[in-house]
């Protein structure tokens, strides 16, 4: 058996001459994918994806596999053939094919029964969608839900960056929309929100998309130098008076709350330990 090695787009293709034609297998990530097949008859064009309807015949098998034999003893080779309600692929030797097959630059999958797989299929632990038997890639809307399929056809799940936008695909593969994913929010179109108010303007997410608790809510804060008051938008009062919940406070030039005696605009004021301005005492 003769072998020819070809590398295309990072995938090693191994062409095997069988004496009946050629079988092409692909090695990906250093693993020979014997379930990837491409068939071409010797001296003729590659198999086309046109489906023929079978003549009356009988299924037969030997130690090498199954084939479909017509009444005159001939059998289909390098051909897609509809037998009953299913479509089968027969290689250059006439044997029924199973697994992945590339036909006219489109990927198909044939079940262990030999029948062409269609619609959703769980293959080697990953989900694929085969529209009319053809493996789909990229963004697809299926039965009203949006999905994303990798270049190798695997259904994506979890976070996915597409054209510099983040999307989240649930365990079912469906794209999430108008909902929280942990501390992140995806909008109606499925894109992750960033640096904006979300969920009916109730919450704020930063530039990375993460929710900032209490953002926009005025609150007291403190460090080793003292207390200051966050207005809720990241600003704070400096060198000014501010009434908070009916009590007057004064904040110095650095924004810290005043305590004790302070001369403000040539008048003396007293602030207790909590910063409240005291009067008539």
XYZ file of N, CA and C in Angstrom:
843
model
N 0.854 -1.191 0.000
C 0.000 0.000 0.000
C 0.885 1.234 0.000
N 0.690 2.129 -0.939
C 1.483 3.341 -1.054
C 0.893 4.449 -0.197
N 1.778 5.314 0.349
C 1.340 6.423 1.174
C 1.898 7.730 0.624
N 1.090 8.790 0.721
C 1.519 10.133 0.349
C 1.118 11.055 1.495
N 2.091 11.870 1.989
C 1.822 12.755 3.120
C 1.714 14.191 2.618
N 0.625 14.866 3.001
C 0.384 16.256 2.594
C -0.022 17.050 3.826
N 0.566 18.244 4.011
C 0.168 19.113 5.124
C -0.561 20.323 4.554
N -1.809 20.519 4.992
C -2.625 21.654 4.563
C -3.222 22.299 5.799
N -3.028 23.624 5.929
C -3.570 24.401 7.057
C -3.343 23.713 8.386
N -2.124 23.204 8.578
C -1.747 22.642 9.861
C -2.231 21.227 10.110
N -2.909 20.620 9.150
C -3.393 19.247 9.316
C -2.643 18.332 8.357
N -2.145 17.228 8.887
C -1.424 16.262 8.071
C -2.425 15.292 7.455
N -2.465 15.242 6.124
C -3.325 14.304 5.412
C -2.479 13.147 4.900
N -2.944 11.942 5.139
C -2.237 10.742 4.702
C -3.078 10.078 3.617
N -2.521 10.030 2.412
C -3.237 9.465 1.279
C -2.791 8.017 1.093
N -3.749 7.107 1.168
C -3.442 5.684 1.047
C -3.981 5.155 -0.278
N -3.119 4.524 -1.056
C -3.550 3.896 -2.301
C -3.968 2.468 -1.977
N -5.250 2.166 -2.232
C -5.784 0.858 -1.849
C -5.809 -0.143 -2.996
N -5.514 0.340 -4.193
C -5.638 -0.535 -5.351
C -6.979 -0.368 -6.031
N -7.965 0.144 -5.251
C -9.287 0.426 -5.819
C -9.474 1.921 -6.009
N -8.650 2.695 -5.354
C -8.778 4.146 -5.379
C -7.911 4.726 -4.280
N -8.314 5.837 -3.727
C -7.535 6.477 -2.676
C -8.410 6.735 -1.464
N -7.821 6.574 -0.269
C -8.477 6.965 0.963
C -7.581 8.004 1.622
N -8.178 9.082 2.115
C -7.416 10.154 2.733
C -7.798 10.252 4.193
N -6.802 10.187 5.080
C -7.038 10.311 6.519
C -6.303 11.546 7.022
N -6.795 12.132 8.109
C -6.201 13.364 8.628
C -5.620 13.125 10.010
N -4.412 13.678 10.231
C -3.814 13.635 11.561
C -3.912 15.035 12.152
N -4.575 15.150 13.311
C -4.788 16.446 13.942
C -4.349 16.349 15.395
N -3.558 17.343 15.848
C -3.007 17.327 17.206
C -2.270 16.030 17.491
N -1.486 15.599 16.500
C -0.652 14.392 16.609
C -1.461 13.106 16.767
N -2.749 13.141 16.455
C -3.581 11.949 16.555
C -4.151 11.622 15.190
N -3.947 10.404 14.759
C -4.474 9.989 13.463
C -5.974 9.810 13.582
N -6.710 10.623 12.848
C -8.161 10.544 12.872
C -8.605 9.607 11.755
N -8.637 8.340 12.028
C -9.022 7.380 11.000
C -10.499 7.489 10.653
N -11.248 8.275 11.488
C -12.651 8.439 11.169
C -12.864 9.610 10.221
N -11.767 10.310 9.832
C -11.861 11.347 8.803
C -11.536 10.678 7.476
N -12.427 10.707 6.516
C -12.164 10.047 5.247
C -12.584 10.914 4.084
N -11.841 10.803 3.016
C -12.151 11.504 1.775
C -11.865 10.509 0.663
N -12.791 10.366 -0.248
C -12.636 9.317 -1.242
C -12.534 9.881 -2.649
N -11.680 9.271 -3.458
C -11.505 9.692 -4.843
C -11.114 8.463 -5.664
N -11.796 8.252 -6.737
C -11.463 7.100 -7.562
C -10.225 7.401 -8.391
N -9.472 6.360 -8.694
C -8.235 6.524 -9.454
C -8.528 7.117 -10.823
N -7.890 8.273 -11.099
C -8.024 8.908 -12.397
C -9.344 9.619 -12.608
N -10.152 9.772 -11.562
C -11.437 10.462 -11.730
C -11.593 11.555 -10.688
N -12.665 12.307 -10.803
C -12.898 13.426 -9.889
C -13.337 12.934 -8.521
N -13.138 13.785 -7.520
C -13.551 13.466 -6.153
C -15.059 13.236 -6.114
N -15.482 12.443 -5.138
C -16.908 12.156 -4.965
C -17.695 13.460 -4.873
N -18.807 13.543 -5.511
C -19.676 14.712 -5.423
C -20.756 14.422 -4.382
N -21.352 15.525 -3.839
C -22.349 15.303 -2.802
C -23.753 15.128 -3.366
N -23.846 14.718 -4.615
C -25.138 14.423 -5.208
C -25.566 13.031 -4.774
N -26.776 12.925 -4.290
C -27.265 11.644 -3.759
C -28.052 10.894 -4.833
N -27.631 9.672 -5.085
C -28.318 8.809 -6.038
C -29.309 7.920 -5.284
N -30.335 7.460 -5.970
C -31.286 6.507 -5.381
C -30.909 5.104 -5.827
N -30.838 4.215 -4.875
C -30.344 2.864 -5.159
C -31.319 2.044 -6.005
N -30.721 1.195 -6.814
C -31.503 0.166 -7.491
C -31.837 -0.907 -6.457
N -32.697 -1.810 -6.849
C -33.021 -2.921 -5.966
C -31.767 -3.757 -5.741
N -31.502 -4.107 -4.485
C -30.312 -4.878 -4.193
C -30.361 -5.491 -2.807
N -29.219 -5.980 -2.362
C -29.141 -6.693 -1.084
C -27.887 -6.264 -0.329
N -28.025 -6.067 0.987
C -26.860 -5.783 1.832
C -26.060 -7.078 2.035
N -24.743 -6.959 1.913
C -23.868 -8.106 2.157
C -22.652 -7.638 2.949
N -22.002 -8.569 3.604
C -20.812 -8.193 4.370
C -19.792 -9.311 4.404
N -18.558 -8.916 4.662
C -17.479 -9.877 4.898
C -16.610 -9.297 6.013
N -15.418 -9.814 6.182
C -14.568 -9.372 7.281
C -14.122 -7.910 7.134
N -14.253 -7.357 5.935
C -13.828 -5.968 5.712
C -14.961 -4.962 5.904
N -16.218 -5.429 5.918
C -17.320 -4.507 6.112
C -18.538 -4.847 5.282
N -19.422 -3.854 5.160
C -20.684 -4.034 4.452
C -20.649 -3.360 3.082
N -21.366 -3.965 2.128
C -21.572 -3.331 0.833
C -22.990 -3.644 0.354
N -23.390 -2.935 -0.664
C -24.752 -3.107 -1.188
C -24.638 -3.640 -2.614
N -25.136 -4.824 -2.828
C -24.973 -5.485 -4.121
C -26.274 -5.474 -4.916
N -26.150 -5.018 -6.189
C -27.305 -5.001 -7.072
C -27.578 -6.420 -7.605
N -28.710 -6.545 -8.230
C -29.103 -7.875 -8.728
C -28.135 -8.417 -9.762
N -27.456 -7.493 -10.497
C -26.534 -7.964 -11.536
C -25.144 -8.248 -10.984
N -24.977 -8.160 -9.654
C -23.689 -8.455 -9.026
C -22.788 -7.242 -8.861
N -23.160 -6.122 -9.478
C -22.346 -4.911 -9.318
C -22.701 -4.222 -8.004
N -21.920 -3.239 -7.618
C -22.178 -2.531 -6.358
C -21.664 -1.092 -6.471
N -22.251 -0.172 -5.704
C -21.843 1.234 -5.775
C -20.468 1.447 -5.151
N -19.700 2.343 -5.755
C -18.382 2.715 -5.240
C -18.240 4.233 -5.339
N -17.543 4.829 -4.356
C -17.343 6.286 -4.358
C -18.660 7.015 -4.630
N -19.644 6.696 -3.836
C -20.978 7.201 -4.145
C -21.816 7.386 -2.884
N -22.616 8.482 -2.884
C -23.659 8.664 -1.885
C -24.917 8.021 -2.440
N -25.522 7.162 -1.658
C -26.645 6.394 -2.172
C -27.777 6.353 -1.151
N -28.989 6.663 -1.613
C -30.149 6.573 -0.740
C -30.737 5.180 -0.861
N -30.771 4.493 0.283
C -31.335 3.148 0.331
C -32.430 3.184 1.388
N -33.655 2.985 0.983
C -34.768 3.144 1.913
C -34.909 4.613 2.278
N -34.916 4.890 3.569
C -35.059 6.273 4.035
C -33.736 6.918 4.411
N -32.633 6.209 4.270
C -31.340 6.724 4.711
C -30.340 6.834 3.564
N -29.335 7.679 3.792
C -28.280 7.888 2.794
C -26.986 7.259 3.310
N -26.277 6.567 2.436
C -25.045 5.879 2.792
C -23.926 6.332 1.872
N -22.683 6.204 2.354
C -21.513 6.519 1.544
C -20.708 5.238 1.339
N -20.374 4.970 0.087
C -19.580 3.786 -0.235
C -18.235 4.242 -0.766
N -17.163 3.644 -0.252
C -15.816 4.073 -0.638
C -15.382 3.449 -1.969
N -14.121 3.698 -2.318
C -13.625 3.226 -3.609
C -13.605 1.726 -3.743
N -13.651 1.032 -2.602
C -13.689 -0.424 -2.647
C -15.111 -0.952 -2.600
N -16.069 -0.034 -2.461
C -17.470 -0.429 -2.424
C -18.010 -0.671 -1.033
N -17.156 -0.495 -0.009
C -17.621 -0.739 1.351
C -18.328 0.487 1.934
N -19.334 0.219 2.730
C -20.067 1.269 3.431
C -19.130 1.978 4.413
N -19.222 3.300 4.448
C -18.352 4.112 5.296
C -19.062 4.527 6.580
N -18.308 4.608 7.677
C -18.832 5.166 8.925
C -17.875 6.256 9.401
N -18.370 7.107 10.308
C -17.542 8.195 10.836
C -17.589 9.424 9.953
N -16.613 10.300 10.150
C -16.565 11.561 9.399
C -16.080 11.343 7.976
N -16.650 12.102 7.054
C -16.206 12.057 5.662
C -16.329 13.450 5.062
N -15.299 13.859 4.327
C -15.306 15.150 3.647
C -15.642 14.917 2.179
N -16.759 15.497 1.758
C -17.209 15.323 0.378
C -17.428 16.702 -0.218
N -16.665 17.022 -1.257
C -16.771 18.325 -1.908
C -16.635 19.452 -0.900
N -15.646 19.311 0.002
C -15.319 20.322 1.014
C -16.424 20.533 2.042
N -17.276 19.543 2.201
C -18.288 19.591 3.254
C -18.152 18.337 4.107
N -18.307 18.527 5.424
C -18.157 17.392 6.326
C -19.506 16.741 6.621
N -19.496 15.406 6.567
C -20.665 14.611 6.880
C -20.261 13.588 7.938
N -21.257 13.063 8.631
C -20.971 12.008 9.602
C -21.919 10.842 9.352
N -21.323 9.647 9.326
C -22.104 8.446 9.071
C -22.082 7.564 10.323
N -23.258 7.227 10.791
C -23.412 6.462 12.023
C -22.836 5.054 11.875
N -22.788 4.348 12.987
C -22.280 2.970 12.937
C -23.109 2.105 11.995
N -24.373 2.473 11.819
C -25.242 1.735 10.895
C -24.918 2.083 9.453
N -24.110 3.142 9.263
C -23.778 3.614 7.927
C -24.674 4.749 7.455
N -25.803 4.946 8.131
C -26.738 5.999 7.723
C -26.134 7.384 7.976
N -26.360 8.320 7.057
C -25.889 9.692 7.222
C -26.611 10.338 8.400
N -25.836 10.916 9.322
C -26.414 11.570 10.485
C -26.971 12.936 10.093
N -28.038 13.346 10.769
C -28.645 14.650 10.514
C -29.035 15.292 11.838
N -29.166 16.609 11.793
C -29.589 17.391 12.955
C -28.594 17.243 14.111
N -29.070 17.251 15.339
C -28.162 17.182 16.495
C -27.581 15.785 16.650
N -26.268 15.749 16.882
C -25.591 14.472 17.108
C -24.509 14.646 18.177
N -24.490 13.736 19.146
C -23.432 13.710 20.151
C -22.368 12.745 19.656
N -21.194 13.293 19.321
C -20.122 12.485 18.731
C -18.857 12.656 19.546
N -18.348 11.583 20.079
C -17.112 11.596 20.884
C -17.167 12.648 21.981
N -18.335 12.769 22.615
C -18.475 13.667 23.759
C -18.792 15.107 23.423
N -18.901 15.457 22.150
C -19.221 16.828 21.743
C -20.462 16.832 20.869
N -21.208 17.950 20.974
C -22.410 18.086 20.151
C -22.087 18.760 18.822
N -22.719 18.275 17.784
C -22.592 18.819 16.432
C -24.006 18.984 15.872
N -24.108 19.870 14.890
C -25.384 19.974 14.183
C -25.112 19.788 12.696
N -25.833 18.842 12.107
C -25.634 18.505 10.702
C -26.900 18.871 9.934
N -26.862 20.022 9.278
C -28.026 20.506 8.547
C -28.116 19.772 7.220
N -29.171 19.013 7.061
C -29.312 18.159 5.871
C -28.084 17.259 5.704
N -27.480 16.899 6.834
C -26.315 16.023 6.830
C -24.986 16.743 6.836
N -24.973 18.054 6.534
C -23.718 18.806 6.444
C -23.389 19.450 7.782
N -22.173 19.243 8.276
C -21.739 19.839 9.534
C -21.700 21.359 9.421
N -22.302 22.049 10.399
C -22.322 23.507 10.371
C -21.213 24.071 11.255
N -20.799 25.288 10.958
C -19.823 26.014 11.771
C -20.310 27.450 11.930
N -19.705 28.166 12.885
C -20.047 29.564 13.103
C -21.372 29.733 13.825
N -21.949 30.936 13.713
C -23.199 31.253 14.394
C -24.390 30.682 13.622
N -25.290 30.059 14.354
C -26.467 29.463 13.723
C -27.682 29.630 14.630
N -28.827 29.894 14.014
C -30.081 29.914 14.757
C -30.811 28.614 14.454
N -31.058 27.848 15.500
C -31.691 26.541 15.337
C -32.918 26.486 16.237
N -34.065 26.311 15.648
C -35.328 26.234 16.387
C -35.514 27.425 17.319
N -35.119 28.613 16.852
C -35.362 29.830 17.615
C -34.284 30.213 18.599
N -33.260 29.403 18.769
C -32.152 29.719 19.681
C -30.861 29.878 18.888
N -29.978 30.756 19.403
C -28.696 30.995 18.739
C -27.610 30.117 19.341
N -26.808 29.533 18.469
C -25.706 28.660 18.889
C -24.441 29.093 18.152
N -23.303 28.642 18.682
C -22.040 28.886 17.980
C -21.289 27.562 17.871
N -20.806 27.293 16.664
C -20.072 26.055 16.400
C -18.647 26.399 15.979
N -17.679 25.751 16.615
C -16.264 25.993 16.323
C -15.946 25.580 14.880
N -14.730 25.903 14.450
C -14.327 25.584 13.078
C -14.370 24.077 12.817
N -14.182 23.276 13.883
C -14.243 21.820 13.705
C -15.650 21.282 13.925
N -16.620 22.192 14.086
C -18.015 21.782 14.183
C -18.540 21.587 15.589
N -17.661 21.563 16.599
C -18.115 21.342 17.971
C -18.969 22.511 18.458
N -20.071 22.212 19.120
C -20.921 23.251 19.699
C -20.192 23.915 20.858
N -20.195 25.248 20.873
C -19.529 25.988 21.939
C -20.426 26.084 23.169
N -19.803 26.153 24.339
C -20.529 26.433 25.577
C -19.618 27.285 26.451
N -20.230 28.030 27.384
C -19.451 28.944 28.219
C -19.208 30.270 27.503
N -18.215 31.019 27.993
C -17.904 32.322 27.407
C -17.181 32.164 26.075
N -17.555 33.008 25.112
C -16.959 32.952 23.773
C -16.791 34.370 23.246
N -15.567 34.704 22.806
C -15.310 36.020 22.223
C -15.451 35.913 20.705
N -16.414 36.657 20.172
C -16.665 36.648 18.732
C -16.630 38.089 18.239
N -15.699 38.385 17.332
C -15.565 39.741 16.782
C -15.451 40.782 17.890
N -14.621 40.457 18.904
C -14.332 41.375 20.019
C -15.526 41.650 20.925
N -16.510 40.779 20.894
C -17.632 40.862 21.819
C -17.738 39.527 22.556
N -18.018 39.619 23.861
C -18.166 38.406 24.648
C -19.626 37.965 24.690
N -19.826 36.646 24.529
C -21.149 36.041 24.601
C -21.058 34.846 25.546
N -22.208 34.457 26.067
C -22.221 33.283 26.933
C -23.209 32.262 26.378
N -22.726 31.025 26.228
C -23.551 29.926 25.734
C -23.721 28.914 26.866
N -24.960 28.637 27.206
C -25.249 27.737 28.314
C -24.865 26.297 28.029
N -25.127 25.437 29.000
C -24.767 24.021 28.838
C -25.524 23.382 27.677
N -26.695 23.960 27.329
C -27.454 23.451 26.181
C -26.882 23.983 24.875
N -25.958 24.958 24.983
C -25.382 25.573 23.792
C -26.092 26.844 23.373
N -27.297 27.084 23.895
C -28.071 28.265 23.506
C -27.427 29.530 24.078
N -27.420 30.588 23.280
C -26.835 31.857 23.712
C -27.725 32.528 24.746
N -27.103 32.979 25.839
C -27.848 33.657 26.896
C -28.121 35.099 26.496
N -29.237 35.643 26.997
C -29.591 37.032 26.711
C -30.415 37.594 27.863
N -30.204 38.891 28.147
C -30.957 39.604 29.189
C -30.938 38.856 30.514
N -29.753 38.452 30.947
C -29.653 37.733 32.210
C -28.250 37.851 32.808
N -28.192 37.548 34.107
C -26.915 37.554 34.821
C -26.224 36.210 34.666
N -24.924 36.270 34.439
C -24.063 35.077 34.447
C -23.038 35.343 35.548
N -23.347 34.893 36.751
C -22.499 35.251 37.890
C -22.557 36.756 38.109
N -21.396 37.409 38.121
C -21.316 38.865 38.318
C -21.317 39.624 37.002
N -21.680 38.960 35.912
C -21.657 39.581 34.588
C -23.067 39.559 33.993
N -23.335 40.535 33.133
C -24.677 40.644 32.569
C -24.600 40.648 31.046
N -25.440 39.817 30.426
C -25.508 39.809 28.965
C -26.808 40.491 28.542
N -26.699 41.357 27.559
C -27.825 42.174 27.124
C -28.761 41.398 26.198
N -29.776 42.098 25.709
C -30.800 41.437 24.890
C -30.221 40.801 23.636
N -29.147 41.392 23.090
C -28.539 40.823 21.882
C -27.478 39.771 22.217
N -27.316 39.493 23.511
C -26.373 38.456 23.940
C -24.988 38.970 24.276
N -24.669 40.215 23.912
C -23.327 40.736 24.207
C -23.200 41.039 25.699
N -22.009 40.799 26.229
C -21.746 41.108 27.628
C -21.681 42.624 27.813
N -22.389 43.141 28.814
C -22.371 44.576 29.098
C -21.034 44.967 29.726
N -20.581 46.170 29.463
C -19.333 46.667 30.039
C -19.419 48.175 30.234
N -18.999 48.624 31.425
C -18.934 50.045 31.745
C -20.282 50.745 31.532
N -21.335 50.154 32.077
C -22.666 50.723 31.890
C -23.639 50.202 32.941
N -24.780 50.899 33.037
C -25.860 50.465 33.914
C -26.661 49.371 33.213
N -27.073 48.354 33.985
C -27.802 47.235 33.386
C -29.001 46.853 34.247
N -29.792 45.915 33.709
C -30.925 45.355 34.438
C -31.840 46.464 34.955
N -32.422 47.190 33.987
C -33.321 48.308 34.311
C -32.625 49.389 35.140
N -31.366 49.617 34.829
C -30.574 50.683 35.450
C -30.419 50.489 36.967
N -30.438 49.231 37.387
C -30.308 48.959 38.822
C -28.866 48.696 39.253
N -28.026 48.227 38.321
C -26.677 47.809 38.684
C -25.683 48.369 37.669
N -24.445 48.504 38.128
C -23.401 49.030 37.239
C -22.290 48.001 37.106
N -21.828 47.785 35.855
C -20.714 46.866 35.600
C -19.532 47.670 35.068
N -18.327 47.244 35.432
C -17.141 47.995 35.024
C -16.699 47.631 33.610
N -15.528 48.123 33.219
C -15.057 47.915 31.844
C -14.773 46.453 31.532
N -14.562 45.640 32.575
C -14.346 44.201 32.347
C -15.665 43.442 32.335
N -16.755 44.163 32.620
C -18.072 43.533 32.644
C -18.537 43.117 34.019
N -17.668 43.245 35.024
C -18.018 42.760 36.358
C -18.856 43.777 37.127
N -19.858 43.285 37.829
C -20.747 44.111 38.642
C -19.975 44.749 39.794
N -20.209 46.047 40.011
C -19.617 46.767 41.138
C -20.703 46.956 42.191
N -20.635 46.201 43.295
C -21.665 46.343 44.339
C -21.724 47.776 44.869
N -22.922 48.274 45.103
C -23.169 49.596 45.703
C -22.706 50.754 44.837
N -22.354 50.476 43.579
C -21.975 51.586 42.701
C -23.197 52.483 42.510
N -22.978 53.788 42.646
C -24.071 54.734 42.503
C -24.846 54.970 43.780
N -24.497 54.243 44.830
C -25.171 54.404 46.113
C -24.283 55.242 47.030
N -24.718 56.453 47.427
C -23.911 57.284 48.328
C -23.621 56.528 49.621
N -22.390 56.616 50.107
C -22.040 55.871 51.312
C -20.770 56.416 51.955
N -20.670 56.183 53.253
C -19.471 56.556 53.995
C -18.366 55.535 53.727
N -17.132 56.065 53.639
C -15.963 55.195 53.490
C -14.843 55.723 54.374
N -13.910 54.867 54.697
C -12.831 55.282 55.601
C -11.524 54.625 55.227
N -10.424 55.273 55.582
C -9.097 54.669 55.500
C -8.316 55.123 56.732
N -7.033 54.935 56.721
C -6.229 55.266 57.899
C -6.238 56.748 58.227
N -6.583 57.584 57.258
C -6.557 59.037 57.467
C -7.896 59.600 57.924
N -8.962 58.821 57.827
C -10.248 59.311 58.283
C -11.400 58.871 57.401
N -12.540 59.559 57.589
C -13.762 59.225 56.872
C -14.018 60.220 55.743
N -14.603 59.705 54.662
C -15.075 60.589 53.597
C -16.387 60.044 53.077
N -17.033 60.813 52.228
C -18.366 60.436 51.757
C -18.361 60.300 50.241
N -18.629 59.061 49.778
C -18.702 58.779 48.341
C -20.093 59.165 47.852
N -20.140 60.079 46.884
C -21.429 60.532 46.367
C -22.165 59.454 45.563
N -21.485 58.347 45.284
C -22.110 57.254 44.543
C -21.652 57.157 43.107
N -20.960 58.223 42.657
C -20.461 58.211 41.277
C -18.940 58.301 41.234
N -18.325 58.055 42.388
C -16.866 58.117 42.472
C -16.342 59.465 42.933
N -17.187 60.502 42.974
C -16.770 61.823 43.471
C -17.062 61.912 44.966
N -16.460 62.915 45.623
C -16.700 63.117 47.059
C -16.529 64.605 47.371
N -17.234 65.070 48.392
C -17.153 66.499 48.740
C -15.776 66.865 49.294
N -15.298 68.026 48.863
C -14.021 68.550 49.357
C -14.173 70.044 49.604
N -13.658 70.494 50.753
C -13.749 71.913 51.149
C -15.185 72.410 51.037
N -16.107 71.602 51.543
C -17.507 72.009 51.460
C -18.355 71.363 52.534
N -19.495 72.011 52.768
C -20.498 71.503 53.679
C -21.396 70.513 52.925
N -21.904 69.531 53.681
C -22.862 68.605 53.069
C -23.821 68.104 54.143
N -25.102 68.202 53.839
C -26.100 67.659 54.762
C -26.385 66.213 54.377
N -26.223 65.323 55.349
C -26.446 63.899 55.123
C -27.434 63.408 56.168
N -28.567 62.958 55.696
C -29.645 62.467 56.569
C -29.986 63.480 57.660
N -30.074 64.744 57.252
C -30.517 65.803 58.153
C -29.448 66.357 59.064
N -28.198 65.920 58.889
C -27.105 66.398 59.736
C -26.046 67.065 58.865
N -25.505 68.190 59.390
C -24.461 68.892 58.637
C -23.080 68.350 58.984
N -22.290 68.175 57.902
C -20.904 67.738 58.036
C -20.041 68.692 57.196
N -18.779 68.723 57.555
C -17.866 69.511 56.736
C -16.692 68.625 56.329
N -16.283 68.767 55.069
C -15.192 67.958 54.532
C -14.052 68.881 54.109
N -12.834 68.534 54.531
C -11.685 69.404 54.256
C -11.224 69.294 52.807
N -10.121 69.950 52.499
C -9.640 70.000 51.118
C -9.250 68.647 50.546
N -8.977 67.690 51.436
C -8.640 66.339 50.963
C -9.865 65.433 50.916
N -11.003 66.000 51.368
C -12.237 65.234 51.325
C -12.569 64.513 52.615
N -11.725 64.666 53.638
C -11.983 63.971 54.899
C -12.949 64.752 55.779
N -13.778 64.028 56.506
C -14.760 64.589 57.430
C -14.060 65.309 58.587
N -14.559 66.502 58.918
C -13.969 67.293 60.002
C -14.487 66.824 61.359
N -13.615 66.881 62.370
C -14.008 66.640 63.766
C -13.340 67.714 64.619
N -13.912 67.917 65.822
C -13.337 68.917 66.730
C -13.619 70.332 66.269
N -12.839 71.307 66.796
C -13.014 72.704 66.415
C -12.396 72.973 65.038
N -13.142 73.701 64.211
C -12.638 74.083 62.896
C -13.038 75.535 62.594
N -12.067 76.279 62.016
C -12.359 77.641 61.575
C -12.661 77.579 60.085
N -13.925 77.858 59.773
C -14.354 77.762 58.378
C -14.899 79.120 57.969
N -14.253 79.717 56.960
C -14.666 81.044 56.482
C -14.757 82.041 57.642
N -13.716 82.002 58.523
C -13.584 82.930 59.656
C -14.644 82.753 60.728
N -15.255 81.595 60.776
C -16.197 81.283 61.849
C -15.800 79.939 62.447
N -15.985 79.824 63.778
C -15.614 78.588 64.457
C -16.814 77.663 64.601
N -16.534 76.367 64.341
C -17.565 75.351 64.457
C -16.974 74.166 65.204
N -17.885 73.416 65.844
C -17.418 72.225 66.543
C -18.145 71.004 65.983
N -17.326 69.957 65.704
C -17.855 68.694 65.167
C -17.490 67.575 66.127
N -18.473 66.745 66.464
C -18.170 65.653 67.398
C -17.406 64.537 66.688
N -17.161 63.458 67.439
C -16.343 62.365 66.868
C -16.955 61.700 65.663
N -18.280 61.821 65.505
C -18.939 61.223 64.345
C -19.014 62.198 63.196
N -18.476 63.434 63.409
C -18.453 64.427 62.358
C -19.659 65.365 62.345
N -20.634 65.114 63.212
C -21.817 65.979 63.217
C -21.470 67.365 63.747
N -21.966 68.407 63.072
C -21.802 69.756 63.571
C -22.753 69.949 64.752
N -22.204 70.467 65.897
C -23.022 70.682 67.087
C -23.398 72.168 67.186
N -24.596 72.420 67.637
C -25.077 73.790 67.828
C -25.714 73.929 69.190
N -25.689 75.180 69.727
C -26.357 75.517 70.995
C -25.885 74.616 72.134
N -24.617 74.313 72.161
C -24.086 73.488 73.265
C -22.869 74.178 73.881
